[in-house]
Structures are given as structure tokens and as C-alpha cells.
Short mmCIF file of C-alpha atoms in Angstrom, two decimals:
data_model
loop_
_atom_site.label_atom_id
_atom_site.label_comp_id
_atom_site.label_asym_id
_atom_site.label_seq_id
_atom_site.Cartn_x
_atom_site.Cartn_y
_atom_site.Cartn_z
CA UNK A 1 9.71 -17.31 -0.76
CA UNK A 2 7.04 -15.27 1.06
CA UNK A 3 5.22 -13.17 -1.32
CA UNK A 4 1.94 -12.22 -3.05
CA UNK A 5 0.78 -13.64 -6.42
CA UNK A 6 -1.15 -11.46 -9.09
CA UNK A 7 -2.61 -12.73 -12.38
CA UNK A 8 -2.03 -12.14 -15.10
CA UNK A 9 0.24 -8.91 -14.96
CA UNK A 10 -1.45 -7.33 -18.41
CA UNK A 11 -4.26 -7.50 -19.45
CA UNK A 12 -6.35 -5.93 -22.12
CA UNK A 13 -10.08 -6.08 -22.69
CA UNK A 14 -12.87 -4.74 -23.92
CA UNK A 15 -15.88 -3.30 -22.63
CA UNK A 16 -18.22 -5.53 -20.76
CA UNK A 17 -16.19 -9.12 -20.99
CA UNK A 18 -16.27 -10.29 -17.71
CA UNK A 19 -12.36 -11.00 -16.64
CA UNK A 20 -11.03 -12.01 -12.94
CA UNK A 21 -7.65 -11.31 -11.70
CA UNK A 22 -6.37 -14.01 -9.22
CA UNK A 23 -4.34 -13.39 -6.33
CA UNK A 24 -2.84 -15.52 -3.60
CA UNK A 25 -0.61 -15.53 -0.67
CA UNK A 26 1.40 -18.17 0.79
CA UNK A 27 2.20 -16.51 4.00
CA UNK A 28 -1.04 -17.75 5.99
CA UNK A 29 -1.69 -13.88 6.11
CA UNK A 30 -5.32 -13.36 7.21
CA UNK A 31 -5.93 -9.68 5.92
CA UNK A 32 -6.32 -9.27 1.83
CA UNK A 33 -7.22 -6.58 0.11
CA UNK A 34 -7.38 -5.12 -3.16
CA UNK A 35 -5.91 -1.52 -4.55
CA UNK A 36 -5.95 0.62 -7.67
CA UNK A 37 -3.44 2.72 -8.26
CA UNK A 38 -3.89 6.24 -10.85
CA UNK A 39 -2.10 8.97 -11.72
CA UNK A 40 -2.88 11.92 -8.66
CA UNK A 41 -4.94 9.89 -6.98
CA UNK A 42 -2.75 7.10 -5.43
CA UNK A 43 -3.71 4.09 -3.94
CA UNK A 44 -7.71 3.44 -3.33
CA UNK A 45 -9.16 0.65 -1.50
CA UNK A 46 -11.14 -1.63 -3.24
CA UNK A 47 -12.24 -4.14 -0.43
CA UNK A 48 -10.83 -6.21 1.84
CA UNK A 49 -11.48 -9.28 3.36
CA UNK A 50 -10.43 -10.53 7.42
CA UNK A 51 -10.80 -14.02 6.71
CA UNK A 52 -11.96 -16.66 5.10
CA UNK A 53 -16.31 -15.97 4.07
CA UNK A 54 -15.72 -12.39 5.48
CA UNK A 55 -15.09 -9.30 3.08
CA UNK A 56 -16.20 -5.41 2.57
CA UNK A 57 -15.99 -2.88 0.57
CA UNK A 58 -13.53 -0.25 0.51
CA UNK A 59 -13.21 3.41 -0.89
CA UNK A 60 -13.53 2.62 -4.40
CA UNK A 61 -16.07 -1.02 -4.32
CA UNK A 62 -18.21 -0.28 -7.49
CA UNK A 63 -17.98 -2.16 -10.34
CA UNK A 64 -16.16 -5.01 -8.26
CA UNK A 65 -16.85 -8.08 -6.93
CA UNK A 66 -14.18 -10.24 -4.75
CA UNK A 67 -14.57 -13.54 -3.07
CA UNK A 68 -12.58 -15.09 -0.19
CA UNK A 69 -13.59 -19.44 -0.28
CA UNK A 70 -9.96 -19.76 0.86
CA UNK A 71 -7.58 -18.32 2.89
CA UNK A 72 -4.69 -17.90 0.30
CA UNK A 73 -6.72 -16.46 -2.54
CA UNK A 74 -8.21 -13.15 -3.07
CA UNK A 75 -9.59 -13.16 -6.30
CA UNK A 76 -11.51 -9.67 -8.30
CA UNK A 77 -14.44 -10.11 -10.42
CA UNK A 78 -15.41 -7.45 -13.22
CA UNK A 79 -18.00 -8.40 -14.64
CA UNK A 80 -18.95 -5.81 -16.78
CA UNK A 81 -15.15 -3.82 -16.93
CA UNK A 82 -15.66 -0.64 -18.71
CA UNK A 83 -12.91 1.83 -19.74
CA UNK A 84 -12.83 4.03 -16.17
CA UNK A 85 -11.82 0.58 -14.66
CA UNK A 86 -8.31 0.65 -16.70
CA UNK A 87 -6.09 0.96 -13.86
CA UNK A 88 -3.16 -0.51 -12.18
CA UNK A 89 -4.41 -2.92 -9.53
CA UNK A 90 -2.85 -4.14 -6.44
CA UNK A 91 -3.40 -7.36 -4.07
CA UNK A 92 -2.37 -6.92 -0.93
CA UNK A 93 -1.78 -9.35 2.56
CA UNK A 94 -1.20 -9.02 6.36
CA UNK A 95 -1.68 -11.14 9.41
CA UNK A 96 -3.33 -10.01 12.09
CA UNK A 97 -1.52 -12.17 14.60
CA UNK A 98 2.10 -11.50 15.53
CA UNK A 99 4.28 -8.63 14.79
CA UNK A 100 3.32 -5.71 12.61
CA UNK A 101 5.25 -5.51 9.23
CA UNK A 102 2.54 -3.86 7.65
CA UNK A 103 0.92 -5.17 4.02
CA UNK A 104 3.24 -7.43 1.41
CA UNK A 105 2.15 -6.57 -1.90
CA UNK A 106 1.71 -8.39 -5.01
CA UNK A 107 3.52 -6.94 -8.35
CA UNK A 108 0.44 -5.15 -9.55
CA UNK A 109 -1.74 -6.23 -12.74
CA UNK A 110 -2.34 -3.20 -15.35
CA UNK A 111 -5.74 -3.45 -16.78
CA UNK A 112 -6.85 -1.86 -19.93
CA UNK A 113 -10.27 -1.51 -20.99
CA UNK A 114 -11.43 -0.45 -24.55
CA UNK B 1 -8.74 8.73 9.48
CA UNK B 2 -6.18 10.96 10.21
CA UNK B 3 -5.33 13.44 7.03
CA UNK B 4 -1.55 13.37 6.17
CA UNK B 5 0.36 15.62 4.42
CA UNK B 6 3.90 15.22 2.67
CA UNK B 7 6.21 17.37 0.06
CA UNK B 8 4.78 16.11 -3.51
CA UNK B 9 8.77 15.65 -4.22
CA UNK B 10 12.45 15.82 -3.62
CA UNK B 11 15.84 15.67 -5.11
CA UNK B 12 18.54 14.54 -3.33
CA UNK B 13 22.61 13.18 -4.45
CA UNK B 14 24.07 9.79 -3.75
CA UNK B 15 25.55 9.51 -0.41
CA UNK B 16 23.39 12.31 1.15
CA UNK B 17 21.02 11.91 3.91
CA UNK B 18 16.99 12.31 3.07
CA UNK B 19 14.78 13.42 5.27
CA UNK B 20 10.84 13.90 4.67
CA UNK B 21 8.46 14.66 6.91
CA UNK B 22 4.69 13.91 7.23
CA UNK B 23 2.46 16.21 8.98
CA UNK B 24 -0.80 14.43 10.45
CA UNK B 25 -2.22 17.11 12.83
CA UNK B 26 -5.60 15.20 13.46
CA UNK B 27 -3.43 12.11 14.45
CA UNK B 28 -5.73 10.13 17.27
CA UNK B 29 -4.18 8.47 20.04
CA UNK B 30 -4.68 4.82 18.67
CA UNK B 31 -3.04 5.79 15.42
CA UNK B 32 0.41 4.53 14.39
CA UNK B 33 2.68 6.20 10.85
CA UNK B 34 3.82 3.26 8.75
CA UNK B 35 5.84 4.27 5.58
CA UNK B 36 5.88 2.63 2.31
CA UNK B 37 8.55 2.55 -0.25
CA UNK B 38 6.75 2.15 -4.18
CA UNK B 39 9.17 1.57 -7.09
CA UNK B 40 7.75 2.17 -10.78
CA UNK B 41 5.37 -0.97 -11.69
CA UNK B 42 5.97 -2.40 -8.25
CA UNK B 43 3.94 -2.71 -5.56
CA UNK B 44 4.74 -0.55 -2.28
CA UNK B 45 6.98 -2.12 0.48
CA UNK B 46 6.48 -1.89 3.91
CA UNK B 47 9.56 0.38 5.53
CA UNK B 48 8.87 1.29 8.85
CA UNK B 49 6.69 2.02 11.45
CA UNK B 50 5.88 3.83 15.00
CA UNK B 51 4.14 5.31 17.56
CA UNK B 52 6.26 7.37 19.37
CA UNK B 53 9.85 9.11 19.53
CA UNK B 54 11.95 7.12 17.52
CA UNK B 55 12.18 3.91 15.49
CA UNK B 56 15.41 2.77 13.46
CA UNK B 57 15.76 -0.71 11.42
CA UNK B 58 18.50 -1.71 8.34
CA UNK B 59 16.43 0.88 5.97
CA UNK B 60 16.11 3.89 7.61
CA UNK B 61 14.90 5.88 10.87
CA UNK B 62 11.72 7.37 11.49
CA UNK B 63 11.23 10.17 14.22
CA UNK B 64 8.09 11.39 15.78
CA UNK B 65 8.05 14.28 18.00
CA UNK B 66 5.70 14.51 21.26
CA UNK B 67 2.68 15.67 20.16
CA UNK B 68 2.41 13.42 17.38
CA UNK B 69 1.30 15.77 15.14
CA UNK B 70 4.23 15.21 12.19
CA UNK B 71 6.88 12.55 11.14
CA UNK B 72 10.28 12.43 9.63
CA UNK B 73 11.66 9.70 7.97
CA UNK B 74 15.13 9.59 7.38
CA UNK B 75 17.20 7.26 4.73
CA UNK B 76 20.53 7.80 5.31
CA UNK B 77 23.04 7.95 2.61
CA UNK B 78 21.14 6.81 -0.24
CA UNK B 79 21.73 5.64 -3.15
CA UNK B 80 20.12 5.63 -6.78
CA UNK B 81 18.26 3.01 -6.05
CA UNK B 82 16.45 4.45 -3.44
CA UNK B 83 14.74 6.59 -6.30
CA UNK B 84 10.97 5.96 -5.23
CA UNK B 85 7.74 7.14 -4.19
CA UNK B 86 7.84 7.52 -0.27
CA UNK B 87 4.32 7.31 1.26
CA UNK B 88 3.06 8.32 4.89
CA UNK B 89 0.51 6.41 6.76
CA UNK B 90 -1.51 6.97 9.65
CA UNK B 91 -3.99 4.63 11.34
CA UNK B 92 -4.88 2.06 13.32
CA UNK B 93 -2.74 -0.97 12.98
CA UNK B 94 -4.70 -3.74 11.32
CA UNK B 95 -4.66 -6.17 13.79
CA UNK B 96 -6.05 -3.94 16.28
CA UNK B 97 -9.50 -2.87 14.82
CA UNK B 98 -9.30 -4.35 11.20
CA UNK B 99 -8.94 -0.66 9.82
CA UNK B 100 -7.50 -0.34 6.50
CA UNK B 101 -4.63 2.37 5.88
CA UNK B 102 -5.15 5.13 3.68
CA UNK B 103 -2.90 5.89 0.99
CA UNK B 104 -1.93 9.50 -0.32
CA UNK B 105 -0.65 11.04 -2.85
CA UNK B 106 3.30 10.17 -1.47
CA UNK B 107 6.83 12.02 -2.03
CA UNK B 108 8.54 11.39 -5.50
CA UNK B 109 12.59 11.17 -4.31
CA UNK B 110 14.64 11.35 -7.06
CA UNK B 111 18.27 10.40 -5.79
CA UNK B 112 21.08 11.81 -8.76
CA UNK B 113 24.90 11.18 -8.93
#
């Protein structure tokens, strides 16, 4: 089945402990990109990445870090998470060959940071 | 990035037809509307998208008058499990520039029986 893969889907922390949440795609989708989602503010970028070695920053990028070594994963880094990071967070794909069926997204991690 | 504007919510019955429309008056020529369907704790899901006049699929219609500057998307006869938050996009399709989409703040439908 064609979808997106977030890790874990809670997770609860504490200020400063450096935690990554994994995504990956097995759709050969070149376009990733991270969200957060929060109450009257809807969805922000986080970054994005075009391919493989190539990312940048979004709307919301501090505090983040992402890497893209491979084409299926898209993983976010915080490395020093503090509480106005507690969010729910999306990974998104989409190829950038072909038709247009816009972004498949993962089933969201919810982060909590005390 | 054009600004869009949508109805923060909207209550509808089973069986009836919903309608919402998007206004986007600083749409740009190379811009396309995609709109996103977003249950509770799920990610959003692609539903449709265009450029001009209209565009139907299985899930619904979406209609865009000349001049661009609004869209309607229409789900026809829904259900209670279209009960969702509805959002309105308008940019450059990814694979053209490598733009990303902007959400807002979407429609809340809530579809009673």
C-alpha cells in the first residue's frame, strides 16, 4: 500500500532530550516535507526537501533540524525540544514527475514537551 | 502566495449537497486551488484540484469562475462521514517551481442526521 510512515505516533518528553521522529515513503515520491499542526493556526511548514542532499526551511524552521541521505526517509531532529515545540506534526510526500495528486500524508505524531 | 479565505464552519444534514467557497482575490496566473479533506488525528487528504472552470472526480466537484478570484467546492450528498475540516489551497503546483502550499485556517463541516 502507498502511504507515508511516521514514528512513533506519541511521544512525550522533556525539555532539552534530543528525540527524532522518522518518516518514510514508499511511493518513490521526490518532494517531503514536514508540518505542525495547532489549534488557530493550522498547518505550518517546517522544511522541505526536493531530493535526495537537498532541503530548506519552511515557515516555521527553528528549533528543527531534518536530513534527506535517502530518498524514502525524511527524518526531524530536535535537539533541544522545549515545551512551545508540543505540537502535532505531519510528514508529508509528492512527486514531482507525473500527474498532480497533490501531498499523501503520514498519520501525524503528537509531541509533548514538559 | 495568494491569501485565501473560507467560512471558519458549516452545518449541513445527511443526503444534502455542501457547497463552500474559497475566495483568493490575489490569485496569480500560475496558481492552481487544491483542496484537502483533514479528519480528527489524521493527516489531510488530497481531494481535488484546478485551474479553471470546472473539475469533477468520485469525491466531489470543484468550480472556478473566470476571473479566478474564488472557488466552490461541492460534495454532493454527504454523509456523516464526510464530517471534516475542508481546506483551500492556492499556489503553484509543486512540480512546476518547487513551491510549497500554504495551509489556512480551513472550514469545520459538521454533517448531522
Amino acid at each position: 500500500e502507498a502511504q507515508v510512515t511516521q514514528n512513533p505516533r506519541y511521544l512525550i518528553t522533556v525539555t532539552g532530550k534530543k528525540l527524532t521522529v522518522t518518516c518514510s515513503q514508499n511511493m518513490n515520491h521526490e518532494y517531503m516535507s514536514w508540518y505542525r499542526q495547532d489549534p488557530g493556526l493550522g498547518l505550518r511548514q517546517i522544511y522541505y526537501s526536493m531530493n535526495v542532499e537537498v532541503t530548506d526551511k519552511g515557515d516555521v524552521p527553528e528549533g528543527y533540524k531534518v536530513s534527506r541521505k535517502e530518498k524514502r526517509n525524511f527524518p526531524l531532529i530536535l535537539e533541544s525540544p522545549s515545551p512551545n515545540q508540543t505540537s502535532l506534526y505531519f510528514c508529508a510526500s509528492t512527486p514531482l514527475t507525473g500527474a498532480d495528486y497533490g501531498y499523501t500524508f503520514g498519520s501525524g505524531t503528537r509531541l509533548t514537551v514538559v | 502566495l495568494a491569501k485565501t479565505t473560507q467560512p471558519i464552519s458549516m452545518d449541513s444534514y445527511e443526503g444534502q449537497e455542501v457547497n463552500i467557497t474559497c475566495s483568493h482575490n490575489n490569485i496569480a496566473t500560475n496558481d492552481y486551488i487544491t483542496w484537502y479533506q483533514q479528519f480528527p488525528s489524521q493527516g489531510p487528504r488530497f481531494i481535488i484540484q484546478g485551474y479553471k472552470t470546472k473539475v469533477t472526480n468520485e469525491v466531489a466537484s470543484l468550480f472556478i469562475p473566470a476571473d479566478r478570484k474564488s472557488s466552490t467546492l461541492s460534495l454532493p450528498r454527504v454523509s456523516l462521514s464526510d464530517t471534516a475540516v475542508y481546506y483551500c489551497l492556492v499556489g503553484v503546483p509543486i512540480k512546476a517551481a518547487g513551491n510549497k502550499l500554504t495551509f489556512g485556517g480551513g472550514t469545520r463541516v459538521l454533517v448531522k442526521p
